[in-house]
Amino acid sequence: MRFLFALLLVTFPLVSAIFAQSAAPTPGLNALPEVEFSRLSQRDPSPLGQKALAIHPEQWKHGETEHFIYHFVDSFVVTPLSVEAEFHYRVVAKELQREPPAGDTKSHIYIFQTIPDWKQFQGAAQLEPWTGGIHSQGSLFIQRSPGYTSGGNLLGHEIAHLILHRYYPDGIPCWLNEGFAQYVSKGARASYMRARNYNARPQSRAVEEEKLIPLAELMAMTSPPNDRVATFYDESERLVRFLAASDKTSFLSFLDALGRHQPFETALFQNYGNKFLTSAALEEKFRDYASQEFGTSVQQAAAR
Ligand SMILES: [Zn+2]
């Protein structure tokens, strides 16, 4: 017994070192290099950034890649996230078919590792309690526990917002911002998985026809409606997918027009006038498209 205990004492550091290595395969070559805060290439003007770093200030480490600056606790949590962030950056820039605006501004990403820290931040930032991630003035705040296995498209969705913010710093309509973030991140997620030999395709979700929000109402929303959050995201994603599939070039200049705060009707007529003469004509075709496959096996397979 005593021998066993002694053996444990001797082997435990070794075993735990091996375990730490397998759970954290990054302390070596591929880990995101740590950079002193004072040596980061840029500062974050967002007041929420200061609030984040004030929570257990001693815990934060920092690092950066080509387009992002990270504030994190453990390198094995931030490293895979930094790879995914740059991947999504490339996908979104490609989807928008143009170089990002001039300037080398990097977006800041804050990664909270514990739920209590995240809750404290939500309180300080006055966020809705269900918020899983928040982007504010070009910065992103998320919670990731060690051992988190990436599921879904949350990071890609938030990265898409960060990049849209760089192209359209004055904002775009809420449905378009959320719909585009869902659309592009679902596609990115599928190709990210395929690149790792998973059989994946974008998981666009149809909306039950009776639940569809009329387009005029959808256009006027400045935040997702609390009582119809899922419908809002699914319908916005379907609308972006529908417009992008109808004509990609038109979609990009339509996006630019709404980024310049033109009314929806004007932007639609100028860019899709040859396809939909009025928004009523668009609505009719879109309702079919949005509810297509709802409740069928194709839809259920896509929802998995
Ligand atoms: Zn969003």
Coordinates of C-alpha atoms and ligand atoms in Angstrom, one line a residue:
M1 CA 0.0 0.0 0.0
R2 CA 2.8 2.3 1.0
F3 CA 4.7 1.3 -2.1
L4 CA 1.7 2.0 -4.2
F5 CA 1.3 5.4 -2.7
A6 CA 5.0 6.1 -3.3
L7 CA 4.7 4.8 -6.8
L8 CA 1.7 7.2 -7.3
L9 CA 3.7 10.0 -5.9
V10 CA 6.5 9.3 -8.3
T11 CA 4.3 8.6 -11.3
F12 CA 1.6 11.2 -10.7
P13 CA 3.6 14.2 -12.0
L14 CA 4.6 12.1 -15.0
V15 CA 1.1 10.9 -15.7
S16 CA -0.4 14.3 -15.2
A17 CA 2.3 15.8 -17.5
I18 CA 1.4 13.3 -20.2
F19 CA -2.3 13.9 -19.6
A20 CA -1.8 17.7 -19.7
Q21 CA 0.0 17.2 -23.0
S22 CA -2.7 15.1 -24.5
A23 CA -5.5 17.4 -23.3
A24 CA -3.4 20.4 -24.3
P25 CA -1.5 19.5 -27.4
T26 CA -0.4 23.0 -27.9
P27 CA 2.4 24.0 -25.5
G28 CA 4.8 23.1 -28.2
L29 CA 5.3 24.3 -31.7
N30 CA 1.8 25.2 -32.8
A31 CA 0.6 27.1 -29.7
L32 CA -0.4 30.7 -30.2
P33 CA 2.6 32.7 -29.0
E34 CA 1.9 34.8 -25.9
V35 CA 2.5 38.6 -26.2
E36 CA 2.9 41.1 -23.4
F37 CA -0.1 43.4 -23.2
S38 CA 2.1 46.4 -23.7
R39 CA 3.6 44.8 -26.8
L40 CA 0.3 44.1 -28.6
S41 CA 0.2 45.8 -32.0
Q42 CA -3.1 47.5 -31.2
R43 CA -5.4 48.7 -28.4
D44 CA -9.1 48.0 -28.2
P45 CA -11.2 51.2 -28.0
S46 CA -14.3 49.2 -26.8
P47 CA -15.2 50.1 -23.2
L48 CA -16.4 46.5 -22.8
G49 CA -12.8 45.3 -23.4
Q50 CA -11.6 47.2 -20.3
K51 CA -14.5 45.7 -18.3
A52 CA -13.5 42.2 -19.4
L53 CA -9.9 42.6 -18.5
A54 CA -10.8 44.0 -15.1
I55 CA -12.3 40.6 -14.1
H56 CA -9.5 38.8 -12.3
P57 CA -6.9 41.0 -14.1
E58 CA -4.1 38.7 -13.2
Q59 CA -5.5 35.8 -15.3
W60 CA -5.3 37.4 -18.7
K61 CA -2.8 36.5 -21.4
H62 CA -2.6 38.0 -24.9
G63 CA -1.7 37.0 -28.4
E64 CA -2.4 37.9 -31.9
T65 CA -2.7 36.5 -35.5
E66 CA -3.0 38.3 -38.8
H67 CA -6.6 39.6 -38.3
F68 CA -7.3 39.2 -34.6
I69 CA -6.0 40.0 -31.1
Y70 CA -6.9 37.5 -28.4
H71 CA -7.2 37.9 -24.7
F72 CA -7.3 34.5 -23.0
V73 CA -6.4 32.4 -20.0
D74 CA -5.0 29.1 -21.3
S75 CA -3.1 28.7 -24.5
F76 CA -4.8 25.3 -25.3
V77 CA -8.2 27.0 -25.3
V78 CA -7.2 29.9 -27.5
T79 CA -5.0 28.1 -30.0
P80 CA -7.7 26.0 -31.8
L81 CA -10.0 29.0 -31.6
S82 CA -7.4 31.3 -33.3
V83 CA -7.1 28.7 -36.2
E84 CA -10.9 28.7 -36.5
A85 CA -11.2 32.5 -36.4
E86 CA -8.7 33.0 -39.2
F87 CA -10.4 30.3 -41.2
H88 CA -13.8 32.0 -40.9
Y89 CA -12.2 35.3 -41.7
R90 CA -11.0 33.9 -45.1
V91 CA -14.4 32.4 -45.8
V92 CA -16.4 35.6 -45.1
A93 CA -13.9 37.8 -47.1
K94 CA -14.3 35.3 -50.0
E95 CA -18.1 35.4 -49.7
L96 CA -18.0 39.1 -50.0
Q97 CA -15.8 38.8 -53.0
R98 CA -13.5 41.8 -52.2
E99 CA -10.6 42.8 -50.1
P100 CA -11.4 44.1 -46.6
P101 CA -11.4 47.9 -46.4
A102 CA -8.0 49.5 -46.3
G103 CA -6.3 49.7 -42.9
D104 CA -4.9 47.0 -40.7
T105 CA -7.3 47.2 -37.8
K106 CA -7.5 43.9 -35.9
S107 CA -10.6 42.7 -34.1
H108 CA -10.2 41.8 -30.4
I109 CA -11.6 38.5 -29.1
Y110 CA -12.0 37.9 -25.3
I111 CA -12.3 34.3 -24.1
F112 CA -13.8 33.8 -20.7
Q113 CA -13.1 30.3 -19.4
T114 CA -15.3 30.1 -16.3
I115 CA -19.0 30.5 -16.1
P116 CA -18.7 32.8 -12.9
D117 CA -16.4 35.1 -14.8
W118 CA -18.7 35.2 -17.8
K119 CA -21.7 35.9 -15.6
Q120 CA -19.8 38.7 -13.9
F121 CA -19.0 40.2 -17.3
Q122 CA -22.6 39.8 -18.4
G123 CA -23.6 41.8 -15.3
A124 CA -20.9 44.5 -16.0
A125 CA -21.8 44.7 -19.6
Q126 CA -25.6 44.4 -19.0
L127 CA -26.0 41.6 -21.4
E128 CA -29.1 39.4 -21.7
P129 CA -28.4 36.3 -19.6
W130 CA -28.8 33.8 -22.5
T131 CA -26.2 35.6 -24.6
G132 CA -23.6 33.0 -25.6
G133 CA -21.4 35.5 -27.3
I134 CA -21.5 39.2 -28.0
H135 CA -19.9 41.5 -30.5
S136 CA -19.7 45.1 -29.6
Q137 CA -18.0 47.8 -31.7
G138 CA -15.9 45.3 -33.6
S139 CA -14.8 43.3 -30.5
L140 CA -16.0 39.8 -29.6
F141 CA -16.6 38.4 -26.1
I142 CA -17.3 34.6 -25.7
Q143 CA -17.2 31.9 -23.1
R144 CA -15.3 28.7 -23.7
S145 CA -14.6 26.1 -21.0
P146 CA -11.4 24.0 -21.3
G147 CA -12.3 20.8 -23.1
Y148 CA -15.0 22.6 -25.1
T149 CA -15.5 20.6 -28.3
S150 CA -16.6 23.0 -31.0
G151 CA -20.2 22.3 -32.0
G152 CA -22.3 24.4 -34.2
N153 CA -21.5 27.7 -35.9
L154 CA -21.4 30.1 -32.9
L155 CA -17.8 31.3 -33.5
G156 CA -18.2 31.6 -37.2
H157 CA -21.5 33.5 -36.7
E158 CA -19.8 36.0 -34.4
I159 CA -16.7 36.3 -36.6
A160 CA -19.0 37.1 -39.6
H161 CA -20.5 40.0 -37.5
L162 CA -16.9 41.3 -36.8
I163 CA -16.1 41.3 -40.5
L164 CA -19.4 42.9 -41.5
H165 CA -18.7 45.6 -39.0
R166 CA -15.4 46.3 -40.8
Y167 CA -17.1 46.6 -44.1
Y168 CA -20.1 48.5 -42.8
P169 CA -19.1 50.3 -39.6
D170 CA -22.3 52.3 -39.6
G171 CA -24.4 49.2 -39.4
I172 CA -26.7 47.2 -41.6
P173 CA -30.3 46.1 -40.9
C174 CA -30.6 43.5 -38.1
W175 CA -32.2 40.8 -40.3
L176 CA -29.4 41.2 -42.8
N177 CA -26.6 41.2 -40.2
E178 CA -28.0 38.1 -38.4
G179 CA -29.1 36.4 -41.6
F180 CA -25.8 36.8 -43.3
A181 CA -23.9 35.7 -40.2
Q182 CA -26.0 32.5 -40.0
Y183 CA -25.8 31.9 -43.8
V184 CA -22.0 32.3 -44.1
S185 CA -21.2 30.5 -40.8
K186 CA -23.3 27.5 -41.7
G187 CA -21.5 27.2 -45.0
A188 CA -18.1 27.8 -43.4
R189 CA -18.8 25.2 -40.6
A190 CA -19.7 22.6 -43.2
S191 CA -16.5 23.2 -45.2
Y192 CA -14.4 23.3 -42.0
M193 CA -15.8 19.8 -41.1
R194 CA -15.4 18.5 -44.6
A195 CA -11.7 19.6 -44.6
R196 CA -11.4 17.3 -41.5
N197 CA -13.1 14.4 -43.3
Y198 CA -16.5 14.7 -41.8
N199 CA -19.5 14.4 -44.1
A200 CA -21.2 17.7 -43.6
R201 CA -23.4 20.2 -45.5
P202 CA -24.8 23.5 -44.6
Q203 CA -27.7 23.2 -42.2
S204 CA -30.1 25.8 -43.4
R205 CA -33.4 25.4 -41.5
A206 CA -36.8 25.9 -43.1
V207 CA -39.6 27.8 -41.4
E208 CA -43.1 26.6 -41.0
E209 CA -45.2 28.7 -43.4
E210 CA -47.7 29.9 -40.8
K211 CA -44.8 31.1 -38.6
L212 CA -43.1 33.2 -41.2
I213 CA -42.8 36.9 -40.2
P214 CA -44.1 39.2 -43.0
L215 CA -41.1 40.8 -44.7
A216 CA -42.1 44.4 -43.9
E217 CA -42.2 43.4 -40.2
L218 CA -38.9 41.5 -40.5
M219 CA -37.2 44.5 -42.2
A220 CA -38.3 46.9 -39.4
M221 CA -36.9 44.8 -36.5
T222 CA -33.9 46.4 -34.9
S223 CA -33.2 43.4 -32.6
P224 CA -34.4 39.7 -32.7
P225 CA -37.9 39.5 -31.2
N226 CA -37.8 37.7 -27.8
D227 CA -40.9 35.7 -28.5
R228 CA -39.8 34.5 -32.0
V229 CA -36.0 34.3 -31.8
A230 CA -35.6 31.0 -33.7
T231 CA -38.0 32.0 -36.4
F232 CA -36.2 35.3 -36.8
Y233 CA -32.8 33.7 -37.3
D234 CA -34.0 30.9 -39.5
E235 CA -36.1 33.2 -41.7
S236 CA -33.3 35.9 -42.0
E237 CA -30.9 33.1 -43.0
R238 CA -33.2 31.8 -45.6
L239 CA -33.8 35.3 -47.0
V240 CA -30.1 35.9 -47.4
R241 CA -29.6 32.5 -48.9
F242 CA -32.5 33.1 -51.3
L243 CA -31.2 36.5 -52.4
A244 CA -27.6 35.3 -52.7
A245 CA -28.7 32.2 -54.7
S246 CA -30.9 34.3 -57.0
D247 CA -28.0 36.4 -58.1
K248 CA -24.7 36.8 -56.2
T249 CA -23.6 40.0 -57.9
S250 CA -26.9 41.6 -57.2
F251 CA -26.8 40.4 -53.6
L252 CA -23.4 42.1 -53.0
S253 CA -24.5 45.4 -54.4
F254 CA -27.8 45.1 -52.5
L255 CA -25.8 44.6 -49.3
D256 CA -23.8 47.7 -50.1
A257 CA -27.0 49.7 -50.7
L258 CA -28.4 48.6 -47.4
G259 CA -25.0 49.4 -45.8
R260 CA -25.5 52.9 -47.1
H261 CA -28.9 52.9 -45.4
Q262 CA -31.0 52.9 -48.5
P263 CA -34.6 51.8 -48.0
F264 CA -35.2 48.1 -48.6
E265 CA -37.7 48.8 -51.5
T266 CA -35.2 51.1 -53.3
A267 CA -32.3 48.7 -52.8
L268 CA -34.4 45.8 -54.0
F269 CA -35.7 47.5 -57.1
Q270 CA -32.2 48.7 -58.1
N271 CA -30.6 45.3 -57.7
Y272 CA -33.3 42.8 -58.3
G273 CA -35.7 44.8 -60.4
N274 CA -35.4 42.4 -63.3
K275 CA -36.4 39.5 -61.0
F276 CA -38.9 40.9 -58.5
L277 CA -40.7 44.0 -59.5
T278 CA -42.1 44.7 -56.1
S279 CA -41.4 43.5 -52.6
A280 CA -44.8 41.7 -52.8
A281 CA -43.5 39.6 -55.7
L282 CA -40.3 38.9 -53.7
E283 CA -42.4 37.9 -50.7
E284 CA -44.5 35.4 -52.6
K285 CA -41.5 33.6 -54.1
F286 CA -39.6 33.8 -50.8
R287 CA -42.5 32.2 -48.7
D288 CA -42.3 29.1 -50.9
Y289 CA -38.6 28.9 -50.6
A290 CA -38.4 29.6 -46.9
S291 CA -40.9 26.9 -46.0
Q292 CA -39.6 24.4 -48.6
E293 CA -38.8 21.0 -47.1
F294 CA -40.3 21.9 -43.8
G295 CA -40.9 18.8 -41.8
T296 CA -39.6 16.4 -44.5
S297 CA -36.9 13.9 -44.0
V298 CA -34.5 16.2 -46.0
Q299 CA -35.2 18.9 -43.5
Q300 CA -34.7 16.7 -40.6
A301 CA -31.4 15.4 -42.0
A302 CA -30.3 18.9 -42.5
A303 CA -31.2 19.9 -39.0
R304 CA -29.0 17.3 -37.4
Ligands
ZN1 ZN -25.6 37.4 -34.3

